[in-house]
C-alpha atoms as an extended CHARMM CRD file, in Angstrom:
* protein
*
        80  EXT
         1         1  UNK       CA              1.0870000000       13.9050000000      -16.5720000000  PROA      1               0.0000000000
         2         2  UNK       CA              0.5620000000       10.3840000000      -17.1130000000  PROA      2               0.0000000000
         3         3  UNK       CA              4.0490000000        9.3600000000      -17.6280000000  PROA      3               0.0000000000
         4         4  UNK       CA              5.0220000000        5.7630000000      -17.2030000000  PROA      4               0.0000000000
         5         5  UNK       CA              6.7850000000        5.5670000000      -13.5370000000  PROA      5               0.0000000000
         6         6  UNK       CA              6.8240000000        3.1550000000      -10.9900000000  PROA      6               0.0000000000
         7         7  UNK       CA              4.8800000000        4.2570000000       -7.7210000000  PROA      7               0.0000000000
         8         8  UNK       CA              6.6100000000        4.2200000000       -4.1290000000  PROA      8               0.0000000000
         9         9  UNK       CA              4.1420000000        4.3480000000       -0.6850000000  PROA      9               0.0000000000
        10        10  UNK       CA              5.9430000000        4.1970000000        2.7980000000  PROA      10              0.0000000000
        11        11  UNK       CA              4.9200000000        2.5060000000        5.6420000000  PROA      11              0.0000000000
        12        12  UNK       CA              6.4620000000        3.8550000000        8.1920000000  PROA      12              0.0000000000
        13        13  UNK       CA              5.7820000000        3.1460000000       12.5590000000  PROA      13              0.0000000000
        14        14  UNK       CA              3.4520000000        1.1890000000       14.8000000000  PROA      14              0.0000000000
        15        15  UNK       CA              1.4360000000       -0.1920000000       12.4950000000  PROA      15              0.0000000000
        16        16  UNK       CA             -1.7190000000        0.5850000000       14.5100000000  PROA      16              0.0000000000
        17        17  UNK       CA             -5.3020000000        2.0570000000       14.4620000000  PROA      17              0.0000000000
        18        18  UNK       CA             -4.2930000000        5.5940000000       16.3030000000  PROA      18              0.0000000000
        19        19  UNK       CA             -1.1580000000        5.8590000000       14.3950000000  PROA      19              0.0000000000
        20        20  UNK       CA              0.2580000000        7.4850000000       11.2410000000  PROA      20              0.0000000000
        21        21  UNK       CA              0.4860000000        3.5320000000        9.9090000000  PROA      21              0.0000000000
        22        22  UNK       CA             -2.8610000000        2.6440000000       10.1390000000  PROA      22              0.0000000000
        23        23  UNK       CA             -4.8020000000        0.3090000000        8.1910000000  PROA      23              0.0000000000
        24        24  UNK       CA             -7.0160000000        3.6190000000        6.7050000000  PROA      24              0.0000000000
        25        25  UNK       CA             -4.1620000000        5.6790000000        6.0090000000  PROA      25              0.0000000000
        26        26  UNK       CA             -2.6800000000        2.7040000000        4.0290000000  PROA      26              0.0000000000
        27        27  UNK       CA             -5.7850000000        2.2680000000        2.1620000000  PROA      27              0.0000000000
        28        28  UNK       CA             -5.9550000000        5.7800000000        1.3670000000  PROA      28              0.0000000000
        29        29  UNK       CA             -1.9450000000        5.5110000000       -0.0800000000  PROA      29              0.0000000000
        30        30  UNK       CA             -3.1020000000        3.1160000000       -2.4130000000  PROA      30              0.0000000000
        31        31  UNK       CA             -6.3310000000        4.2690000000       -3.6400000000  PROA      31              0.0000000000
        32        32  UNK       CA             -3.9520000000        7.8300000000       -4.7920000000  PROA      32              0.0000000000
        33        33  UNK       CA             -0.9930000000        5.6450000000       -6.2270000000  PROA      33              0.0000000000
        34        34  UNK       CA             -3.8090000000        3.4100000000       -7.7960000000  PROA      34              0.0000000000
        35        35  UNK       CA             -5.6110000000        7.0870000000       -9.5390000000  PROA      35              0.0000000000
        36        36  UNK       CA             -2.0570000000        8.2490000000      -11.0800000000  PROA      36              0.0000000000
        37        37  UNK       CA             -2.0820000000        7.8160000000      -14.7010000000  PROA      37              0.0000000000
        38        38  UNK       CA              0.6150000000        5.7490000000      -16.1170000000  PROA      38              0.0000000000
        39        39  UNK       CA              1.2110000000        3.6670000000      -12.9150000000  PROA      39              0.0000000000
        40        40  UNK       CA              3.2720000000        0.8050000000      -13.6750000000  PROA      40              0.0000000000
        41        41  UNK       CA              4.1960000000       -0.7450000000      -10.7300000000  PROA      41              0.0000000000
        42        42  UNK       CA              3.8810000000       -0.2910000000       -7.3990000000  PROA      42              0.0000000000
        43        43  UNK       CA              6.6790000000       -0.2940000000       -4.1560000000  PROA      43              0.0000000000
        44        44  UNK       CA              5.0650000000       -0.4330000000       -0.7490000000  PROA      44              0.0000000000
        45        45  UNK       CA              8.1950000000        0.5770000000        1.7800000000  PROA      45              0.0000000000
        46        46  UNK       CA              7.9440000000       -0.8710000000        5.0290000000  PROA      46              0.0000000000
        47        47  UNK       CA              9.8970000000        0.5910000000        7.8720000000  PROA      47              0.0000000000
        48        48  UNK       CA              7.8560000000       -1.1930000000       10.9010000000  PROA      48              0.0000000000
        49        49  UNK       CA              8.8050000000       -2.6180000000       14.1880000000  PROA      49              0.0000000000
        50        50  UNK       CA              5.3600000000       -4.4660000000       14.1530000000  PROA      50              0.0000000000
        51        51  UNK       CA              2.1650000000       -3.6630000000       15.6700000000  PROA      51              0.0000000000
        52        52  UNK       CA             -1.5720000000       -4.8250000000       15.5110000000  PROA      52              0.0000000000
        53        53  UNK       CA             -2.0880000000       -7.8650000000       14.0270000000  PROA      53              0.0000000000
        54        54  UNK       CA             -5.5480000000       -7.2020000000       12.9760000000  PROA      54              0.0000000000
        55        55  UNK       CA             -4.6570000000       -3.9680000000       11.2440000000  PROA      55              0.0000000000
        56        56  UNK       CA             -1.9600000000       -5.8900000000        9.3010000000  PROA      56              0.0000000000
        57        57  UNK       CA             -4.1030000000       -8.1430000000        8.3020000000  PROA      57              0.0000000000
        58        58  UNK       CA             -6.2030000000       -5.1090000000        7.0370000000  PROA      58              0.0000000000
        59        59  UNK       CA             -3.0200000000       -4.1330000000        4.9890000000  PROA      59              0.0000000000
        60        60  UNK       CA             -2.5900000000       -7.2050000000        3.5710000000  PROA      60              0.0000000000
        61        61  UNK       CA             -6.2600000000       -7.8000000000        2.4720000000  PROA      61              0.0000000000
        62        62  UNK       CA             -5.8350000000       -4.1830000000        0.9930000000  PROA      62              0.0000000000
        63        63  UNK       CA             -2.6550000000       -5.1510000000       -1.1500000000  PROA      63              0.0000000000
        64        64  UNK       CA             -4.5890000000       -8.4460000000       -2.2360000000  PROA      64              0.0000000000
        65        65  UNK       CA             -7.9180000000       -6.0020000000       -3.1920000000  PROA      65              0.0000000000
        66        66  UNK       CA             -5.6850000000       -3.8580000000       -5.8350000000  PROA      66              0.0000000000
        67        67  UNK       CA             -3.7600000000       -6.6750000000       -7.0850000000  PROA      67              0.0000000000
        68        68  UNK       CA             -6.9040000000       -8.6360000000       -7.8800000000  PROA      68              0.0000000000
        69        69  UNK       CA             -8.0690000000       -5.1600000000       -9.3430000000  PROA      69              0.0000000000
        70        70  UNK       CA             -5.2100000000       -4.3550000000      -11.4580000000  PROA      70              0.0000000000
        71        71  UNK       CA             -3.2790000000       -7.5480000000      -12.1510000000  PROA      71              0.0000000000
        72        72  UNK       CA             -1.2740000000       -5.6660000000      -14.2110000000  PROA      72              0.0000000000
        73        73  UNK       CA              0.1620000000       -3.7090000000      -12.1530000000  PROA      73              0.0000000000
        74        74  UNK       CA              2.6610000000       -5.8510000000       -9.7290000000  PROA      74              0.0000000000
        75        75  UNK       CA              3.3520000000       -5.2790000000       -6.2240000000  PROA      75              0.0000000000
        76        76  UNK       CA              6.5440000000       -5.3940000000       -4.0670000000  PROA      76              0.0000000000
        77        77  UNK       CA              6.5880000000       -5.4720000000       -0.2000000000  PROA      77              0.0000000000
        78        78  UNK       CA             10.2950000000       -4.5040000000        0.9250000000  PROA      78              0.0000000000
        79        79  UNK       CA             10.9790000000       -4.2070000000        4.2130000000  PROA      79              0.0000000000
        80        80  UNK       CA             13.7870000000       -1.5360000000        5.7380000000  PROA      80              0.0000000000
């Protein structure tokens, strides 16, 4: 609809290659909150006992990718 709102992707689990909060799936969150018209800022939930440090790193370097891209649009980490 395009309406102004403010986005919210969960990050939930193991964050791990073979599970539901993997580096790809995050990727994937963001590219579809990123598309929706009227995005104005973005929430990225995370409910995480840990995991791979490699894919985190992949998370991170995803977050840094669409902030560089769309420095208008701010991003907030909060952890559960």
């Amino acid at each position: 609809s395009g309406k102004a709102h403010v986005g919210l992707l969960d990050l939930n689990g193991e964050i791990a290659d073979s599970k539901t909060a993997s580096a790809d799936n995050f990727a994937k969150g963001m590219q579809n909150a990123y598309k929706s018209k009227g995005l104005k800022a973005l929430i990225v939930r995370i409910n995480s006992q840990g995991g791979s440090p490699v894919q985190a790193e992949y998370i991170y370097n995803t977050i840094k990718y669409y902030k560089a891209k769309y420095p208008a649009i701010p991003v907030y980490a909060v952890c559960v």
